[in-house]
Amino acid sequence: MEDKKSDVLPLASQDDDGNKVVTVKLVPQDGQDALDIRAKRKTKVQRLIDAYASQKGIQSAALKLLNDQGQRIQPNLTLAEAGIEEGDQLDVMMSQEGGFSIL
């Protein structure tokens, strides 16, 4: 499997924590190729979701990100607020609605 790369933001000076650029690996649930995204720590998680959706050609509203403990990451948080560090791997899940019971 080959990783695709996408630069959300160009490399900037790293004089404070908010301007530090980190690389995050987004791994889809279906086993397709992971996507490496570079972003500043002050970037909102929603921008990562939007960049992933754009690369894969799907709607960003259908995606959710999970951290390594399996907890959902709120899209309105910044990477720093969500505790996302350099090299972190996030799971990308598609929202599922509906279904039925066979009882």
N, CA, C and O atoms as a DFTB+ gen file, in Angstrom:
412 C
 N C O
     1  1       0.846      -1.179       0.000
     2  2       0.000       0.000       0.000
     3  2       0.892       1.244       0.000
     4  3       1.855       1.340       0.762
     5  1       0.562       2.151      -0.837
     6  2       1.347       3.352      -0.987
     7  2       0.606       4.526      -0.356
     8  3      -0.587       4.710      -0.594
     9  1       1.321       5.331       0.461
    10  2       0.695       6.475       1.115
    11  2       0.680       7.657       0.161
    12  3       1.666       7.923      -0.526
    13  1      -0.442       8.364       0.120
    14  2      -0.546       9.595      -0.654
    15  2      -0.281      10.741       0.294
    16  3      -0.597      10.648       1.480
    17  1       0.295      11.824      -0.208
    18  2       0.597      12.973       0.636
    19  2      -0.174      14.185       0.166
    20  3      -0.394      14.381      -1.030
    21  1      -0.584      14.998       1.131
    22  2      -1.312      16.213       0.825
    23  2      -0.861      17.296       1.785
    24  3      -0.858      17.078       2.997
    25  1      -0.484      18.441       1.282
    26  2      -0.093      19.553       2.133
    27  2      -1.293      20.462       2.329
    28  3      -1.737      21.129       1.394
    29  1      -1.813      20.485       3.543
    30  2      -2.903      21.396       3.860
    31  2      -2.348      22.809       3.951
    32  3      -2.941      23.753       3.430
    33  1      -1.207      22.947       4.618
    34  2      -0.569      24.245       4.771
    35  2       0.921      24.105       4.495
    36  3       1.489      23.051       4.780
    37  1       1.575      25.122       3.951
    38  2       3.011      25.042       3.726
    39  2       3.772      25.076       5.048
    40  3       3.266      25.556       6.063
    41  1       4.988      24.560       5.013
    42  2       5.840      24.563       6.197
    43  2       6.080      25.998       6.626
    44  3       6.471      26.836       5.813
    45  1       5.847      26.288       7.904
    46  2       6.009      27.641       8.421
    47  2       7.042      27.629       9.539
    48  3       7.536      26.574       9.936
    49  1       7.356      28.808      10.034
    50  2       8.283      28.882      11.158
    51  2       7.663      28.182      12.358
    52  3       6.442      28.156      12.513
    53  1       8.508      27.622      13.194
    54  2       8.016      26.857      14.321
    55  2       8.361      27.564      15.632
    56  3       8.865      26.935      16.562
    57  1       8.090      28.880      15.708
    58  2       8.473      29.637      16.876
    59  2       7.527      29.459      18.054
    60  3       7.954      29.670      19.189
    61  1       6.284      29.089      17.858
    62  2       5.392      28.771      18.966
    63  2       4.596      27.525      18.630
    64  3       4.583      27.075      17.484
    65  1       3.933      26.968      19.634
    66  2       3.258      25.686      19.478
    67  2       2.155      25.727      18.427
    68  3       1.964      24.740      17.716
    69  1       1.420      26.838      18.303
    70  2       0.331      26.937      17.341
    71  2       0.802      26.935      15.908
    72  3       0.069      26.510      15.015
    73  1       2.030      27.407      15.669
    74  2       2.567      27.452      14.308
    75  2       3.361      26.215      13.946
    76  3       3.820      26.091      12.810
    77  1       3.535      25.296      14.884
    78  2       4.292      24.074      14.612
    79  2       3.516      23.221      13.612
    80  3       2.318      22.996      13.779
    81  1       4.197      22.753      12.583
    82  2       3.579      21.919      11.564
    83  2       3.783      20.460      11.938
    84  3       4.899      20.039      12.245
    85  1       2.694      19.689      11.912
    86  2       2.756      18.267      12.222
    87  2       2.214      17.477      11.031
    88  3       1.431      17.987      10.230
    89  1       2.645      16.236      10.935
    90  2       2.137      15.325       9.915
    91  2       1.257      14.301      10.602
    92  3       1.675      13.668      11.572
    93  1       0.042      14.136      10.105
    94  2      -0.937      13.203      10.670
    95  2      -1.309      12.206       9.584
    96  3      -1.530      12.589       8.435
    97  1      -1.378      10.929       9.942
    98  2      -1.757       9.887       8.979
    99  2      -3.232       9.566       9.185
   100  3      -3.644       9.200      10.286
   101  1      -4.027       9.702       8.124
   102  2      -5.448       9.367       8.157
   103  2      -5.640       8.009       7.492
   104  3      -5.349       7.843       6.308
   105  1      -6.132       7.041       8.262
   106  2      -6.263       5.664       7.794
   107  2      -7.743       5.322       7.660
   108  3      -8.470       5.350       8.653
   109  1      -8.203       4.997       6.447
   110  2      -9.624       4.678       6.248
   111  2      -9.973       3.295       6.800
   112  3      -9.112       2.421       6.906
   113  1     -11.253       3.112       7.151
   114  2     -11.723       1.853       7.717
   115  2     -11.766       0.725       6.703
   116  3     -11.769      -0.446       7.082
   117  1     -11.799       1.062       5.415
   118  2     -11.937       0.033       4.384
   119  2     -10.604      -0.517       3.884
   120  3     -10.583      -1.303       2.937
   121  1      -9.498      -0.122       4.499
   122  2      -8.204      -0.671       4.144
   123  2      -7.553      -0.055       2.926
   124  3      -6.517      -0.543       2.476
   125  1      -8.131       1.011       2.375
   126  2      -7.513       1.697       1.240
   127  2      -6.250       2.401       1.712
   128  3      -5.913       2.368       2.896
   129  1      -5.554       3.039       0.772
   130  2      -4.316       3.736       1.097
   131  2      -4.542       4.841       2.117
   132  3      -5.527       5.577       2.051
   133  1      -3.605       4.945       3.071
   134  2      -3.643       6.007       4.069
   135  2      -3.218       7.317       3.412
   136  3      -2.585       7.315       2.356
   137  1      -3.568       8.423       4.038
   138  2      -3.247       9.746       3.515
   139  2      -2.493      10.517       4.588
   140  3      -2.993      10.679       5.701
   141  1      -1.293      10.994       4.266
   142  2      -0.520      11.828       5.191
   143  2      -0.877      13.281       4.923
   144  3      -0.838      13.739       3.781
   145  1      -1.228      14.007       5.991
   146  2      -1.600      15.411       5.864
   147  2      -0.744      16.234       6.819
   148  3      -0.603      15.899       7.995
   149  1      -0.172      17.321       6.290
   150  2       0.614      18.239       7.108
   151  2      -0.246      19.454       7.416
   152  3      -0.885      20.016       6.528
   153  1      -0.256      19.856       8.693
   154  2      -1.056      21.011       9.096
   155  2      -0.455      21.629      10.349
   156  3       0.267      20.970      11.097
   157  1      -0.760      22.894      10.564
   158  2      -0.344      23.556      11.801
   159  2      -1.196      23.040      12.951
   160  3      -2.327      22.597      12.747
   161  1      -0.651      23.100      14.150
   162  2      -1.385      22.618      15.326
   163  2      -2.596      23.488      15.650
   164  3      -3.487      23.048      16.377
   165  1      -2.646      24.719      15.124
   166  2      -3.809      25.568      15.369
   167  2      -4.915      25.353      14.332
   168  3      -5.949      26.019      14.377
   169  1      -4.695      24.423      13.399
   170  2      -5.681      24.093      12.370
   171  2      -6.832      23.308      12.984
   172  3      -6.609      22.438      13.825
   173  1      -8.046      23.603      12.577
   174  2      -9.221      22.866      13.046
   175  2      -9.240      21.468      12.435
   176  3      -8.812      21.277      11.297
   177  1      -9.731      20.503      13.187
   178  2      -9.844      19.126      12.723
   179  2     -10.715      19.054      11.471
   180  3     -10.483      18.202      10.613
   181  1     -11.705      19.922      11.352
   182  2     -12.588      19.936      10.181
   183  2     -11.788      20.126       8.896
   184  3     -12.165      19.582       7.858
   185  1     -10.701      20.881       8.940
   186  2      -9.876      21.076       7.742
   187  2      -9.211      19.775       7.310
   188  3      -9.038      19.537       6.115
   189  1      -8.833      18.926       8.276
   190  2      -8.275      17.621       7.932
   191  2      -9.333      16.759       7.252
   192  3      -9.065      16.088       6.256
   193  1     -10.536      16.794       7.811
   194  2     -11.644      16.022       7.250
   195  2     -11.936      16.498       5.828
   196  3     -12.122      15.684       4.924
   197  1     -11.976      17.813       5.633
   198  2     -12.244      18.373       4.307
   199  2     -11.157      17.997       3.301
   200  3     -11.459      17.678       2.151
   201  1      -9.891      18.033       3.731
   202  2      -8.782      17.676       2.841
   203  2      -8.859      16.196       2.455
   204  3      -8.633      15.840       1.298
   205  1      -9.174      15.346       3.416
   206  2      -9.299      13.913       3.133
   207  2     -10.447      13.657       2.154
   208  3     -10.294      12.913       1.185
   209  1     -11.596      14.281       2.419
   210  2     -12.768      14.106       1.549
   211  2     -12.474      14.579       0.134
   212  3     -12.890      13.943      -0.834
   213  1     -11.765      15.685       0.011
   214  2     -11.416      16.213      -1.299
   215  2     -10.511      15.240      -2.062
   216  3     -10.710      15.019      -3.257
   217  1      -9.533      14.666      -1.389
   218  2      -8.612      13.714      -2.017
   219  2      -9.329      12.440      -2.458
   220  3      -9.004      11.872      -3.500
   221  1     -10.306      11.992      -1.664
   222  2     -10.990      10.733      -1.944
   223  2     -12.265      10.908      -2.766
   224  3     -12.849       9.924      -3.221
   225  1     -12.702      12.164      -2.960
   226  2     -13.892      12.424      -3.761
   227  2     -15.188      12.041      -3.069
   228  3     -16.118      11.563      -3.718
   229  1     -15.260      12.244      -1.765
   230  2     -16.474      11.951      -1.006
   231  2     -16.901      13.182      -0.221
   232  3     -16.146      14.150      -0.129
   233  1     -18.099      13.157       0.344
   234  2     -18.598      14.291       1.114
   235  2     -17.992      14.277       2.516
   236  3     -17.961      13.240       3.177
   237  1     -17.513      15.434       2.960
   238  2     -16.873      15.515       4.270
   239  2     -17.873      15.315       5.410
   240  3     -17.482      14.900       6.501
   241  1     -19.146      15.599       5.178
   242  2     -20.156      15.431       6.230
   243  2     -20.337      13.965       6.618
   244  3     -20.855      13.670       7.696
   245  1     -19.920      13.056       5.759
   246  2     -20.086      11.628       6.019
   247  2     -18.919      11.026       6.794
   248  3     -18.932       9.831       7.089
   249  1     -17.901      11.836       7.134
   250  2     -16.692      11.314       7.765
   251  2     -16.578      11.691       9.231
   252  3     -17.002      12.770       9.645
   253  1     -16.003      10.789      10.008
   254  2     -15.695      11.015      11.424
   255  2     -14.268      10.550      11.651
   256  3     -13.827       9.578      11.038
   257  1     -13.537      11.240      12.535
   258  2     -12.179      10.834      12.879
   259  2     -12.152      10.272      14.293
   260  3     -12.797      10.807      15.195
   261  1     -11.398       9.184      14.479
   262  2     -11.232       8.560      15.789
   263  2      -9.756       8.571      16.156
   264  3      -8.895       8.350      15.304
   265  1      -9.462       8.832      17.449
   266  2      -8.076       8.791      17.898
   267  2      -7.659       7.351      18.167
   268  3      -8.422       6.423      17.900
   269  1      -6.460       7.160      18.692
   270  2      -5.950       5.801      18.891
   271  2      -6.676       5.030      19.985
   272  3      -6.532       3.810      20.064
   273  1      -7.458       5.710      20.841
   274  2      -8.286       5.026      21.835
   275  2      -9.694       4.738      21.318
   276  3     -10.520       4.197      22.052
   277  1      -9.977       5.092      20.066
   278  2     -11.286       4.848      19.483
   279  2     -12.324       5.902      19.825
   280  3     -13.513       5.702      19.575
   281  1     -11.889       7.031      20.397
   282  2     -12.816       8.106      20.743
   283  2     -12.921       9.083      19.578
   284  3     -11.931       9.398      18.917
   285  1     -14.147       9.555      19.341
   286  2     -14.390      10.495      18.251
   287  2     -13.744      11.835      18.556
   288  3     -13.795      12.316      19.687
   289  1     -13.135      12.435      17.536
   290  2     -12.512      13.752      17.671
   291  2     -13.477      14.782      17.117
   292  3     -13.915      14.676      15.972
   293  1     -13.808      15.771      17.919
   294  2     -14.753      16.808      17.517
   295  2     -14.125      17.695      16.439
   296  3     -12.997      18.155      16.611
   297  1     -14.824      17.940      15.341
   298  2     -14.255      18.711      14.231
   299  2     -14.026      20.190      14.539
   300  3     -13.266      20.847      13.827
   301  1     -14.657      20.727      15.571
   302  2     -14.482      22.150      15.890
   303  2     -13.247      22.419      16.745
   304  3     -12.940      23.578      17.024
   305  1     -12.529      21.371      17.170
   306  2     -11.311      21.540      17.962
   307  2     -10.116      21.760      17.044
   308  3     -10.123      21.338      15.888
   309  1      -9.081      22.430      17.575
   310  2      -7.824      22.508      16.842
   311  2      -7.048      21.223      17.106
   312  3      -7.389      20.460      18.010
   313  1      -6.001      20.987      16.313
   314  2      -5.176      19.803      16.525
   315  2      -4.575      19.822      17.930
   316  3      -4.510      18.785      18.590
   317  1      -4.134      21.001      18.392
   318  2      -3.550      21.119      19.724
   319  2      -4.588      20.797      20.799
   320  3      -4.288      20.067      21.743
   321  1      -5.794      21.328      20.668
   322  2      -6.859      21.078      21.650
   323  2      -7.249      19.603      21.688
   324  3      -7.612      19.084      22.743
   325  1      -7.176      18.930      20.546
   326  2      -7.535      17.515      20.462
   327  2      -6.382      16.613      20.903
   328  3      -6.550      15.397      20.999
   329  1      -5.216      17.198      21.171
   330  2      -4.065      16.416      21.619
   331  2      -3.369      15.657      20.500
   332  3      -2.697      14.658      20.757
   333  1      -3.521      16.116      19.267
   334  2      -2.910      15.454      18.117
   335  2      -1.475      15.954      17.970
   336  3      -1.226      17.157      17.896
   337  1      -0.538      15.010      17.928
   338  2       0.885      15.311      17.861
   339  2       1.475      14.828      16.537
   340  3       0.794      14.177      15.746
   341  1       2.730      15.149      16.308
   342  2       3.471      14.710      15.126
   343  2       3.442      13.187      15.014
   344  3       3.749      12.475      15.970
   345  1       3.068      12.701      13.830
   346  2       3.093      11.273      13.562
   347  2       1.886      10.493      14.055
   348  3       1.848       9.273      13.900
   349  1       0.893      11.161      14.646
   350  2      -0.301      10.454      15.118
   351  2      -1.056       9.839      13.948
   352  3      -1.042      10.363      12.834
   353  1      -1.710       8.729      14.220
   354  2      -2.526       8.040      13.221
   355  2      -3.978       8.122      13.658
   356  3      -4.318       7.730      14.774
   357  1      -4.836       8.632      12.778
   358  2      -6.251       8.768      13.070
   359  2      -7.042       7.862      12.142
   360  3      -6.728       7.754      10.956
   361  1      -8.059       7.217      12.672
   362  2      -8.925       6.351      11.877
   363  2     -10.047       7.184      11.279
   364  3     -10.670       7.988      11.974
   365  1     -10.304       6.993       9.996
   366  2     -11.377       7.696       9.292
   367  2     -12.545       6.734       9.140
   368  3     -12.408       5.664       8.547
   369  1     -13.690       7.119       9.678
   370  2     -14.888       6.283       9.617
   371  2     -15.982       7.002       8.841
   372  3     -16.129       8.221       8.933
   373  1     -16.745       6.229       8.076
   374  2     -17.907       6.760       7.373
   375  2     -19.096       6.690       8.319
   376  3     -19.292       5.685       9.002
   377  1     -19.888       7.753       8.359
   378  2     -21.116       7.743       9.162
   379  2     -22.085       6.743       8.565
   380  3     -22.193       6.609       7.346
   381  1     -22.783       6.047       9.437
   382  2     -23.768       5.088       8.960
   383  2     -25.098       5.418       9.611
   384  3     -25.199       5.521      10.833
   385  1     -26.098       5.580       8.794
   386  2     -27.435       5.877       9.290
   387  2     -28.394       4.799       8.819
   388  3     -28.193       4.169       7.781
   389  1     -29.426       4.606       9.596
   390  2     -30.448       3.661       9.180
   391  2     -30.135       2.253       9.608
   392  3     -29.395       2.019      10.564
   393  1     -30.700       1.340       8.897
   394  2     -30.560      -0.065       9.245
   395  2     -31.875      -0.582       9.797
   396  3     -32.842       0.170       9.917
   397  1     -31.913      -1.828      10.125
   398  2     -33.134      -2.384      10.683
   399  2     -32.780      -3.584      11.567
   400  3     -31.673      -4.120      11.510
   401  1     -33.717      -3.969      12.351
   402  2     -33.556      -5.099      13.270
   403  2     -34.255      -6.325      12.696
   404  3     -35.335      -6.212      12.116
   405  1     -33.653      -7.473      12.854
   406  2     -34.245      -8.704      12.351
   407  2     -34.818      -9.495      13.521
   408  3     -34.538     -10.686      13.656
   409  1     -35.589      -8.873      14.335
   410  2     -36.191      -9.573      15.478
   411  2     -37.642      -9.827      15.284
   412  3     -38.290     -10.407      16.156
